[in-house]
Coordinates of C-alpha atoms in Angstrom, one line a residue:
Chain L
M27 CA -0.1 0.4 0.0
S28 CA 3.3 2.2 -0.1
I29 CA 3.3 5.5 -2.7
V30 CA 6.7 5.9 -3.3
A31 CA 8.1 9.1 -5.5
Q32 CA 11.3 9.5 -7.3
N33 CA 12.6 13.0 -8.9
L34 CA 9.4 13.4 -10.6
V35 CA 9.8 16.0 -13.3
W36 CA 6.9 17.0 -15.6
G37 CA 6.0 21.1 -17.1
V38 CA 4.6 22.0 -20.1
K39 CA 6.2 23.2 -23.0
R40 CA 9.3 24.7 -21.7
K41 CA 7.8 25.6 -18.1
T42 CA 8.7 22.8 -15.4
I43 CA 5.7 22.8 -13.4
V44 CA 7.5 19.6 -11.3
S45 CA 10.8 19.8 -10.2
D46 CA 12.5 16.8 -9.1
V47 CA 10.2 16.0 -6.2
S48 CA 10.4 13.0 -3.8
L49 CA 8.5 11.6 -1.4
S50 CA 7.4 8.3 -0.3
V51 CA 4.4 7.8 1.9
A52 CA 3.7 4.7 4.3
P53 CA 0.9 1.8 4.1
G54 CA -2.2 3.0 5.8
E55 CA -0.9 7.1 6.4
T56 CA -2.7 10.0 5.1
L57 CA 0.0 13.0 3.9
G58 CA -1.1 16.7 3.9
L59 CA -0.3 18.0 0.8
I60 CA 0.0 22.1 0.8
G61 CA 1.4 25.0 -0.8
P62 CA 0.5 28.0 -2.4
N63 CA -1.7 28.7 -5.3
G64 CA 0.5 27.8 -8.4
S65 CA 3.0 25.7 -6.4
G66 CA 2.2 22.4 -8.4
K67 CA 0.5 20.6 -5.7
S68 CA -2.5 19.9 -8.5
S69 CA -0.3 18.3 -11.3
L70 CA 2.0 16.8 -8.4
L71 CA -1.3 14.5 -7.7
R72 CA -1.9 13.3 -11.1
L73 CA 1.3 12.3 -11.9
L74 CA 1.4 10.3 -8.2
A75 CA -2.2 9.0 -9.5
G76 CA -1.0 7.7 -12.5
L77 CA -2.9 10.3 -15.0
R78 CA 0.3 11.8 -16.4
R79 CA 3.3 10.0 -16.8
P80 CA 6.2 12.4 -16.0
Q81 CA 9.0 13.2 -17.7
S82 CA 11.3 11.9 -15.7
G83 CA 11.6 9.9 -12.7
R84 CA 9.3 7.4 -11.4
V85 CA 6.1 6.4 -9.1
A86 CA 6.1 3.3 -8.0
F87 CA 2.9 1.4 -5.7
N88 CA 4.6 -0.9 -3.3
G89 CA 7.7 -0.6 -5.2
Q90 CA 6.1 -1.5 -8.8
D91 CA 6.4 1.6 -11.4
I92 CA 3.0 2.5 -12.1
A93 CA 4.1 3.3 -15.8
K94 CA 4.3 -0.2 -16.5
L95 CA 1.1 -1.3 -14.8
P96 CA -2.5 -0.8 -17.6
R97 CA -5.0 1.7 -16.5
R98 CA -7.7 -0.7 -15.6
A99 CA -5.2 -2.2 -12.8
L100 CA -4.0 1.0 -11.2
A101 CA -8.1 1.8 -11.2
R102 CA -8.5 -1.0 -8.6
Q103 CA -5.1 0.1 -6.2
C104 CA -5.5 3.7 -6.3
A105 CA -8.8 5.9 -6.5
F106 CA -8.2 9.9 -7.8
V107 CA -10.8 12.2 -6.2
Q108 CA -10.9 15.6 -8.3
Q109 CA -11.7 18.9 -6.5
S110 CA -15.5 19.5 -7.7
A111 CA -16.1 17.6 -10.6
A112 CA -18.8 18.4 -12.6
S113 CA -21.4 16.8 -14.9
D114 CA -25.0 18.2 -16.1
T115 CA -26.1 14.2 -16.1
N116 CA -29.2 13.5 -14.7
M117 CA -28.0 9.6 -13.4
S118 CA -29.3 8.9 -9.4
V119 CA -26.2 9.0 -6.7
R120 CA -26.4 5.0 -7.0
D121 CA -25.7 5.0 -10.8
V122 CA -23.2 7.6 -10.0
V123 CA -21.3 5.3 -6.8
K124 CA -21.9 2.5 -9.9
L125 CA -19.2 4.0 -11.9
G126 CA -17.0 3.0 -9.4
R127 CA -17.0 -0.1 -10.6
T128 CA -15.3 -0.1 -13.8
P129 CA -12.2 -1.2 -13.3
H130 CA -13.8 -4.3 -12.0
R131 CA -16.1 -4.9 -14.4
S132 CA -15.6 -5.9 -18.1
A133 CA -17.2 -5.0 -20.9
L134 CA -20.4 -7.1 -20.7
S135 CA -20.1 -8.7 -16.9
A136 CA -23.7 -8.8 -15.0
W137 CA -24.1 -6.8 -11.9
S138 CA -22.2 -9.0 -9.4
S139 CA -23.0 -9.0 -5.8
A140 CA -19.9 -8.0 -4.6
D141 CA -20.6 -5.2 -6.9
E142 CA -23.7 -4.2 -5.4
A143 CA -22.2 -5.0 -1.5
A144 CA -19.3 -2.8 -2.6
V145 CA -21.9 0.8 -3.6
R146 CA -23.8 -0.2 -1.0
D147 CA -20.7 -0.1 1.3
A148 CA -19.3 3.1 0.0
L149 CA -22.6 4.6 0.1
T150 CA -23.2 4.0 4.0
R151 CA -19.5 5.2 4.7
V152 CA -20.3 8.5 3.7
D153 CA -23.9 8.4 4.6
M154 CA -25.2 8.8 1.2
L155 CA -27.4 5.0 1.6
G156 CA -31.2 7.2 1.8
H157 CA -30.3 9.4 -1.3
A158 CA -29.4 6.5 -3.3
G159 CA -32.7 6.7 -5.5
Q160 CA -31.9 10.6 -5.6
P161 CA -30.8 12.5 -9.1
W162 CA -27.5 14.3 -9.1
M163 CA -28.6 17.8 -10.3
T164 CA -30.5 18.0 -7.2
L165 CA -27.3 17.5 -4.2
S166 CA -26.3 19.9 -2.8
G167 CA -22.2 20.5 -2.7
G168 CA -21.2 18.6 0.2
E169 CA -23.6 16.2 -1.1
R170 CA -22.0 15.7 -4.5
Q171 CA -18.4 15.3 -2.8
R172 CA -19.7 12.8 -0.5
V173 CA -20.8 11.1 -3.9
H174 CA -17.5 11.2 -5.6
I175 CA -15.8 10.4 -2.8
A176 CA -18.4 7.4 -2.3
K177 CA -17.9 6.5 -6.2
A178 CA -13.6 6.2 -5.5
L179 CA -14.6 3.6 -2.4
A180 CA -16.6 2.1 -4.9
Q181 CA -13.3 0.8 -6.7
E182 CA -12.1 -1.0 -3.5
P183 CA -8.7 1.1 -3.5
T184 CA -5.4 0.4 -0.8
R185 CA -4.7 4.3 -2.0
M186 CA -6.4 7.2 -2.2
I187 CA -5.0 10.7 -4.0
L188 CA -7.8 13.5 -3.2
D189 CA -7.1 17.1 -4.9
E190 CA -8.3 19.4 -2.1
P191 CA -11.6 17.7 -1.4
T192 CA -12.7 19.8 1.0
N193 CA -12.9 23.0 -1.4
H194 CA -16.7 25.2 -1.7
L195 CA -17.3 22.7 1.1
D196 CA -18.4 24.1 4.4
I197 CA -16.5 23.5 7.7
H198 CA -19.2 21.2 9.0
H199 CA -18.9 19.1 5.9
Q200 CA -15.1 19.9 5.6
I201 CA -14.0 18.2 8.7
E202 CA -16.6 15.8 8.1
I203 CA -14.4 14.7 4.6
L204 CA -11.5 15.0 6.0
R205 CA -12.5 12.8 9.0
L206 CA -14.0 9.8 6.9
V207 CA -10.4 9.7 4.6
R208 CA -8.5 9.6 8.0
A209 CA -10.8 7.2 9.2
L210 CA -9.9 4.9 5.9
E211 CA -7.4 2.1 6.5
M212 CA -5.7 3.2 3.1
T213 CA -2.5 5.3 1.7
N214 CA -3.7 9.1 1.4
I215 CA -2.5 11.9 -0.1
V216 CA -4.8 14.8 0.3
A217 CA -4.2 18.3 -0.9
L218 CA -5.8 20.9 1.4
H219 CA -5.8 24.9 1.5
D220 CA -6.6 25.0 5.3
L221 CA -3.5 24.9 7.1
N222 CA -5.3 24.1 10.5
L223 CA -7.4 21.6 9.1
A224 CA -3.8 20.0 7.4
A225 CA -2.6 20.3 10.9
M226 CA -5.4 18.1 13.0
F227 CA -6.4 15.0 10.4
C228 CA -2.7 14.4 8.7
D229 CA 0.3 12.3 9.2
R230 CA 2.8 14.0 7.8
I231 CA 2.8 17.4 5.5
V232 CA 4.9 18.0 2.6
V233 CA 5.4 21.5 1.4
L234 CA 5.4 22.2 -2.2
Q235 CA 6.5 25.5 -3.6
G236 CA 7.6 26.7 -7.2
G237 CA 7.4 22.1 -7.7
S238 CA 10.2 21.6 -5.7
V239 CA 9.7 20.6 -1.6
H240 CA 9.9 22.4 0.7
A241 CA 10.3 20.6 3.6
S242 CA 8.4 17.6 5.1
G243 CA 7.6 16.0 8.6
T244 CA 5.3 15.7 10.9
P245 CA 2.9 18.8 11.8
E246 CA 4.4 20.4 13.9
E247 CA 8.5 19.7 12.2
V248 CA 6.7 21.3 9.7
L249 CA 3.8 24.0 10.6
T250 CA 6.3 26.6 11.8
E251 CA 6.4 30.2 12.1
D252 CA 9.1 31.0 10.1
L253 CA 7.9 29.1 6.8
L254 CA 4.5 30.5 6.9
Q255 CA 6.0 33.5 6.8
E256 CA 8.8 32.2 3.9
I257 CA 6.0 30.3 1.8
F258 CA 3.1 31.4 2.8
R259 CA 4.0 35.4 3.1
V260 CA 1.6 35.9 6.5
R261 CA 2.8 36.0 9.7
A262 CA 1.3 34.0 12.5
R263 CA 1.6 32.6 16.1
V264 CA 1.6 28.7 16.2
A265 CA 0.5 26.8 19.3
T266 CA -0.2 23.3 20.6
S267 CA -3.9 22.9 21.0
P268 CA -5.5 22.1 24.5
Y269 CA -8.1 19.8 22.5
H270 CA -6.4 17.6 19.7
G271 CA -2.7 18.8 21.4
R272 CA -2.0 19.3 17.2
P273 CA -0.7 22.1 16.1
Q274 CA -2.7 25.1 16.2
I275 CA -1.9 27.8 13.8
D276 CA -3.6 31.9 14.8
F277 CA -3.2 34.3 11.8
L278 CA -2.3 38.1 12.8
P279 CA -3.9 40.7 10.6
E280 CA -0.6 42.7 10.3
Chain E
M30 CA -34.2 -0.3 -5.1
T31 CA -35.6 -2.4 -7.5
P32 CA -33.2 -5.8 -8.1
D33 CA -31.9 -5.6 -11.4
G34 CA -33.4 -8.7 -12.1
T35 CA -36.6 -7.4 -12.4
R36 CA -35.5 -4.0 -14.4
G37 CA -34.0 -6.5 -16.5
A38 CA -37.0 -8.5 -17.2
G39 CA -38.6 -5.4 -18.2
L40 CA -36.5 -4.5 -20.5
V41 CA -36.7 -7.4 -22.3
L42 CA -40.4 -6.6 -22.5
L43 CA -39.2 -3.1 -23.9
L44 CA -37.3 -4.1 -26.4
A45 CA -39.2 -6.7 -27.8
G46 CA -42.8 -4.3 -27.2
S47 CA -40.3 -1.3 -30.0
I48 CA -39.1 -4.0 -32.3
S49 CA -42.7 -4.8 -32.9
L50 CA -43.3 -1.2 -33.3
L51 CA -40.5 -0.8 -36.1
G52 CA -42.1 -3.7 -38.0
I53 CA -45.5 -2.5 -37.9
A54 CA -43.9 1.2 -39.3
V55 CA -41.5 -0.6 -42.1
A56 CA -44.9 -2.9 -42.9
V57 CA -46.8 0.6 -43.3
A58 CA -44.2 1.8 -45.2
T59 CA -43.8 -0.5 -47.6
S60 CA -47.5 -0.1 -48.3
I61 CA -48.0 3.2 -48.7
G62 CA -46.7 5.0 -52.1
D63 CA -48.0 5.7 -55.5
F64 CA -50.3 2.5 -55.6
H65 CA -51.6 1.6 -52.6
I66 CA -50.6 -2.1 -51.7
G67 CA -52.5 -3.8 -48.8
L68 CA -50.9 -5.0 -45.5
R69 CA -51.7 -9.0 -46.9
T70 CA -50.2 -8.7 -50.2
V71 CA -47.1 -7.1 -48.4
F72 CA -46.2 -9.7 -46.0
W73 CA -47.4 -12.3 -48.8
S74 CA -44.3 -10.7 -50.2
V75 CA -42.4 -10.5 -48.1
T76 CA -42.5 -14.7 -47.2
N77 CA -42.1 -15.3 -50.8
G78 CA -39.0 -13.0 -51.1
L79 CA -37.1 -14.7 -48.5
G80 CA -37.9 -18.2 -50.0
L81 CA -40.5 -19.3 -47.3
T82 CA -43.7 -19.5 -49.2
E83 CA -44.5 -19.1 -52.7
I84 CA -48.4 -17.9 -52.6
D85 CA -49.6 -16.5 -55.7
I86 CA -49.9 -12.4 -56.1
P87 CA -49.9 -10.2 -58.7
K88 CA -45.8 -10.4 -59.9
I89 CA -45.7 -6.2 -59.9
E90 CA -46.9 -5.7 -56.6
E91 CA -44.7 -8.6 -54.9
S92 CA -41.8 -7.1 -57.2
V93 CA -42.2 -3.2 -55.7
V94 CA -42.6 -4.6 -52.1
W95 CA -39.8 -6.4 -52.3
N96 CA -37.4 -5.8 -54.9
L97 CA -37.9 -0.9 -54.0
R98 CA -40.2 -0.6 -50.5
L99 CA -38.9 -2.8 -48.5
S100 CA -35.5 -2.3 -49.1
R101 CA -35.6 1.8 -49.3
S102 CA -37.5 1.1 -45.9
L103 CA -34.7 -1.1 -44.0
V104 CA -32.6 1.2 -45.0
A105 CA -34.1 4.4 -43.8
A106 CA -34.5 2.4 -40.4
L107 CA -30.7 1.4 -40.2
A108 CA -30.0 4.7 -41.3
G109 CA -32.3 6.4 -38.1
A110 CA -30.8 4.2 -36.2
G111 CA -26.6 4.6 -37.4
L112 CA -27.1 8.3 -37.2
A113 CA -29.1 8.6 -32.9
I114 CA -25.8 6.3 -32.2
C115 CA -23.4 8.5 -33.4
G116 CA -25.4 11.4 -31.7
A117 CA -25.7 9.4 -29.1
I118 CA -22.0 8.1 -29.0
L119 CA -20.5 12.0 -29.8
Q120 CA -22.6 13.7 -27.1
A121 CA -21.1 11.3 -24.3
L122 CA -17.7 11.6 -25.6
L123 CA -17.9 16.2 -26.4
R124 CA -19.9 15.9 -23.0
N125 CA -21.8 18.5 -25.3
P126 CA -25.6 18.2 -25.6
L127 CA -25.8 19.9 -29.3
A128 CA -22.9 17.0 -30.3
E129 CA -24.1 15.5 -33.9
P130 CA -23.3 13.5 -35.8
F131 CA -21.9 15.9 -38.6
V132 CA -20.3 17.5 -35.4
L133 CA -16.7 16.1 -37.0
G134 CA -17.3 18.1 -40.6
V135 CA -18.5 14.7 -42.1
S136 CA -21.3 15.8 -43.7
A137 CA -19.6 18.7 -44.7
G138 CA -16.7 16.3 -46.4
A139 CA -18.8 14.6 -47.5
S140 CA -20.9 17.0 -49.7
T141 CA -18.2 18.4 -51.4
G142 CA -17.2 14.4 -52.7
A143 CA -20.6 14.6 -54.2
V144 CA -20.3 17.9 -55.9
C145 CA -17.2 17.1 -56.8
V146 CA -19.1 13.9 -58.6
I147 CA -22.1 15.7 -59.7
V148 CA -20.4 19.3 -61.1
L149 CA -17.1 18.5 -62.3
G150 CA -18.1 14.8 -62.9
L151 CA -15.4 13.4 -61.9
G152 CA -16.1 9.8 -61.8
A153 CA -19.7 9.3 -63.7
G154 CA -22.8 7.0 -61.9
A155 CA -24.4 6.5 -58.6
L156 CA -21.4 4.3 -57.2
S157 CA -19.1 6.9 -57.7
L158 CA -21.2 9.7 -56.3
S159 CA -21.2 7.2 -53.1
L160 CA -17.7 7.1 -53.3
G161 CA -16.8 10.5 -53.6
A162 CA -19.0 11.9 -50.8
F163 CA -17.4 8.9 -48.6
A164 CA -14.2 10.1 -49.4
G165 CA -15.0 13.7 -48.9
A166 CA -16.0 12.5 -46.1
F167 CA -13.1 11.1 -44.3
A168 CA -11.2 14.1 -45.8
A169 CA -12.9 16.2 -43.3
F170 CA -12.4 13.8 -40.6
G171 CA -9.1 13.2 -40.9
M172 CA -8.7 17.2 -41.0
V173 CA -10.8 17.1 -38.0
A174 CA -8.4 14.2 -36.6
L175 CA -5.6 16.1 -37.4
L176 CA -6.5 19.5 -36.1
S177 CA -7.6 18.2 -32.4
N178 CA -4.3 15.8 -32.4
G179 CA -6.0 12.3 -32.6
A180 CA -8.7 13.4 -31.0
T181 CA -7.0 13.8 -27.6
S182 CA -6.8 17.4 -26.9
G183 CA -10.7 17.1 -25.4
P184 CA -13.8 18.3 -25.9
N185 CA -14.3 21.9 -27.0
H186 CA -10.8 21.3 -28.9
T187 CA -12.2 18.9 -31.1
I188 CA -15.6 20.5 -31.8
L189 CA -14.2 23.9 -33.1
A190 CA -11.6 21.8 -35.2
G191 CA -15.0 20.2 -36.7
V192 CA -16.4 23.7 -37.3
A193 CA -13.2 24.6 -38.8
A194 CA -13.5 21.6 -41.2
S195 CA -17.1 22.1 -42.2
Q196 CA -17.0 25.6 -42.7
L197 CA -14.2 24.9 -44.9
F198 CA -16.0 22.2 -46.8
N199 CA -18.7 24.2 -47.3
A200 CA -17.3 26.7 -49.0
L201 CA -15.6 24.3 -50.9
T202 CA -19.0 23.1 -52.1
S203 CA -20.3 26.8 -52.7
Y204 CA -17.6 27.6 -54.7
I205 CA -17.5 24.5 -57.0
V206 CA -21.5 24.5 -57.5
T207 CA -21.6 28.7 -58.3
T208 CA -18.4 28.3 -60.2
A209 CA -18.7 25.5 -62.2
G210 CA -22.3 24.4 -62.1
N211 CA -25.5 25.4 -64.0
A212 CA -28.8 25.4 -62.1
Q213 CA -30.4 22.1 -62.7
Q214 CA -26.6 21.1 -61.4
A215 CA -27.6 23.2 -58.3
R216 CA -31.0 21.7 -57.7
D217 CA -29.3 18.3 -58.2
V218 CA -26.9 18.9 -55.2
M219 CA -29.2 20.5 -52.6
F220 CA -32.0 17.5 -52.9
W221 CA -29.2 15.4 -52.4
L222 CA -28.0 17.1 -49.5
L223 CA -31.2 17.4 -47.8
G224 CA -31.2 13.7 -48.3
S225 CA -33.6 11.2 -50.2
F226 CA -34.1 7.2 -49.7
G227 CA -34.8 7.2 -53.4
G228 CA -32.8 4.7 -55.3
V229 CA -31.6 2.5 -52.7
R230 CA -31.9 -1.5 -52.9
W231 CA -30.8 -4.3 -51.5
P232 CA -26.8 -3.4 -52.1
D233 CA -26.9 -0.2 -50.0
F234 CA -29.2 -2.7 -46.9
H235 CA -26.3 -5.2 -47.3
L236 CA -23.8 -2.7 -47.0
L237 CA -25.2 -0.3 -44.5
L238 CA -26.1 -3.5 -42.3
I239 CA -22.9 -4.6 -41.3
V240 CA -20.9 -0.7 -40.8
V241 CA -24.3 0.0 -38.9
G242 CA -24.0 -3.1 -37.0
L243 CA -20.2 -3.5 -36.8
G244 CA -20.6 -0.1 -34.8
L245 CA -23.7 -0.7 -32.5
A246 CA -21.8 -3.8 -31.4
V247 CA -18.6 -1.8 -30.9
C248 CA -20.4 1.2 -29.1
L249 CA -22.0 -1.7 -26.8
L250 CA -18.5 -3.1 -25.6
L251 CA -17.1 0.9 -24.7
A252 CA -20.8 1.5 -23.2
R253 CA -19.1 1.1 -20.0
S254 CA -16.6 3.1 -20.8
L255 CA -18.9 5.7 -22.4
D256 CA -20.5 6.0 -18.5
A257 CA -16.9 6.8 -17.0
F258 CA -16.6 10.2 -19.3
T259 CA -20.0 11.5 -17.1
F260 CA -17.8 13.6 -15.0
G261 CA -14.6 14.3 -17.5
D262 CA -12.1 13.2 -19.7
E263 CA -9.6 12.3 -16.3
D264 CA -12.4 11.2 -14.0
A265 CA -13.0 8.6 -16.5
A266 CA -9.0 7.9 -16.4
A267 CA -9.0 7.4 -12.7
L268 CA -11.6 5.1 -13.7
G269 CA -9.3 3.1 -15.5
V270 CA -10.9 4.0 -18.6
P271 CA -7.8 4.3 -22.5
V272 CA -9.0 7.6 -22.5
G273 CA -7.1 8.2 -25.5
R274 CA -7.8 4.9 -27.5
I275 CA -11.7 4.8 -26.5
R276 CA -12.1 8.6 -27.8
L277 CA -10.3 7.8 -31.1
V278 CA -11.8 3.9 -31.8
L279 CA -15.6 5.4 -31.1
F280 CA -14.4 8.7 -33.0
G281 CA -13.2 6.8 -35.9
V282 CA -16.4 4.2 -36.0
T283 CA -19.2 7.4 -35.6
A284 CA -17.3 8.7 -38.9
L285 CA -17.3 5.5 -40.7
V286 CA -21.2 5.2 -40.2
T287 CA -22.1 8.6 -40.5
A288 CA -20.3 9.1 -43.8
T289 CA -21.4 5.4 -44.9
I290 CA -24.9 6.5 -44.7
V291 CA -24.4 10.1 -45.9
S292 CA -23.0 8.8 -49.1
M293 CA -25.7 7.0 -49.8
V294 CA -28.7 8.8 -48.7
G295 CA -27.5 12.4 -47.7
A296 CA -26.9 14.3 -45.4
I297 CA -30.2 13.8 -43.1
G298 CA -29.7 16.3 -40.0
F299 CA -31.8 16.6 -36.7
V300 CA -31.6 13.0 -36.0
G301 CA -28.9 12.6 -34.7
L302 CA -29.3 16.0 -32.5
V303 CA -32.4 14.9 -30.9
V304 CA -33.1 11.2 -30.6
P305 CA -30.5 10.6 -28.4
H306 CA -32.1 13.1 -26.4
A307 CA -35.4 11.4 -26.6
A308 CA -34.1 8.4 -25.6
R309 CA -32.5 9.6 -22.5
F310 CA -35.5 10.5 -21.3
L311 CA -37.2 7.4 -21.9
I312 CA -34.7 5.7 -20.1
G313 CA -32.0 7.5 -18.4
P314 CA -28.3 7.9 -19.5
M315 CA -26.9 4.8 -18.8
H316 CA -25.3 3.6 -22.4
M317 CA -25.6 0.0 -22.4
R318 CA -29.7 1.2 -22.5
L319 CA -29.3 4.5 -24.5
I320 CA -27.2 2.9 -27.3
P321 CA -30.0 -0.2 -28.4
A322 CA -33.0 2.5 -27.0
S323 CA -30.9 5.5 -29.3
A324 CA -31.0 2.4 -32.5
I325 CA -34.6 1.7 -31.8
V326 CA -36.1 5.3 -31.6
G327 CA -34.1 6.4 -34.3
A328 CA -35.0 3.4 -36.6
V329 CA -38.6 4.2 -36.1
F330 CA -38.4 7.8 -36.5
M331 CA -37.0 7.7 -39.9
V332 CA -38.8 5.0 -41.0
V333 CA -42.3 7.3 -39.8
A334 CA -40.3 10.1 -41.7
D335 CA -39.7 8.3 -44.5
I336 CA -44.1 7.6 -45.0
M337 CA -44.7 11.6 -44.3
S338 CA -42.2 12.2 -46.9
R339 CA -44.5 10.2 -49.5
V340 CA -47.7 11.4 -48.1
I341 CA -47.4 15.1 -47.4
V342 CA -47.8 15.9 -51.1
A343 CA -49.5 14.1 -53.0
Q344 CA -47.4 12.1 -56.3
Q345 CA -44.2 14.1 -55.2
T346 CA -41.5 13.0 -51.9
I347 CA -40.5 16.2 -49.6
P348 CA -36.5 15.5 -49.0
I349 CA -36.6 13.7 -46.0
G350 CA -33.9 16.3 -44.2
V351 CA -37.1 18.8 -44.9
V352 CA -39.5 16.2 -43.0
T353 CA -37.3 14.8 -40.0
A354 CA -37.0 18.7 -38.8
L355 CA -40.7 18.9 -39.8
V356 CA -42.0 16.3 -37.4
G357 CA -39.4 16.4 -35.3
V358 CA -38.9 19.5 -33.9
P359 CA -42.8 19.8 -32.5
F360 CA -41.7 16.3 -30.6
F361 CA -38.7 17.7 -29.3
A362 CA -40.2 20.8 -28.2
I363 CA -42.8 18.4 -26.3
I364 CA -39.7 16.9 -24.1
L365 CA -37.8 20.0 -23.7
Y366 CA -41.0 21.0 -22.0
R367 CA -41.6 18.4 -20.1
A368 CA -37.6 18.4 -18.4
R369 CA -37.7 21.7 -18.5
P370 CA -35.9 22.3 -14.7
Q371 CA -38.4 23.1 -12.4
A372 CA -37.7 26.4 -11.1

């Protein structure tokens, strides 16, 4: 279930967007990816999920180079959740989650009890079983994101890569989604903007700047006042939260 | 939640019902014409033609049914089915409700090819007209494929490439017609472009059966991959679909089917745009059901349109493209009205 990236380089035209990134995530770990806008988070996530081919370097799942895996096999090992993927479909919630079974089904195979169990389980875990028959268009933003995560869960992957899954959600749903992701017995990589949420829910954090890894380590090691000043250009005070024991960041207005 | 088993049984029933409907439409289409032939005679003519019976019926009527009308209405059914399938596929791949079989420039290319034959007199005869149209259609599709990097550059890029190719080939058509053509030729071209089932015979049916059958089979095999495109290319890739390859195969298949139909019966509009929407409204967006449903609705619609084209004005055949729009628009308006977002 490990994810290891070695010396990833990727860019468009002559602009390098990800330059020489190496990182490794241990089985069961949740890694937070933070960095300012344009630091290359989304591109890096797509390289890690195998959706783009790096110009050099490689990504390995359990030591196996993912460039050598067929797409279907890859999708059974790793799910990718975009930030608010849109569609004007009138599919039902259940049909959307069924899409998650695509990598497990052949062209004409019948719907199996294993498929059914995976879909029900996924819907239950995001607490959307009661909405299974509801049309996609009628869902709220938070519900849609939960359905996307259910679709990813229905793939029955051992790894999950999420690109700002909490964007546009209210604070209740942000916490709910991250708690859900963290509770999964999977290896997760999640890009986040909210640094306090990253501190609260991630085992380790990688800070990206200009396409390279600037720092990596536990939230306590990484989220320092100096780093926040240097990378995010904000003045802040960091303390240990008396409630959850993780770093708690207070941003200063001046 | 309905178990998939009982829903499957309902679907089989629906399929059987709609195929019978298609049978009835074809029978009526075969019975109607310059002179009326009773349905009983139609039935015996068909069984005689298939070699099942040897009933003695007037030879002329039998020949008209078997050699002229039946092949005509079966070609109409296949053309309707083929165009509707292509529309459904392209709407899914391009994620655009306005996509239709001619969005990749195929009809514009076909008309240029046909005009080259009609006006410039390249080759001669009906066969070379079809061949010219087919070559033109593929030239236009080739240009679109080239401009959109083998259709890998995303939906909007592909649509724009299609628009560019259509404009270019339409301009070429107009240029050739205005500089080289006379009034009669221009009229021929115009009539051909609007579509006609006149003159189709059994060999046309056999060719179309192979092409549309092949297209249907490929599309059904890839139906689940098409579903995975609901949330875009990247989501499809994340679900394990080889996006580039699937897209190229399906664009190729739709171009082949569309080009074959256009070269045979002209550029019949509207069917490929509207029928998939109607089918989606009836049966939902999942492609394993949507594709067969589009095929059947398209087939019935085209056969009915062919009947209308022959009965609206006595002793005269209205171009089929005119009828599909005249019949289809009010019908589509009802669907649009009923499916309007609830405010």
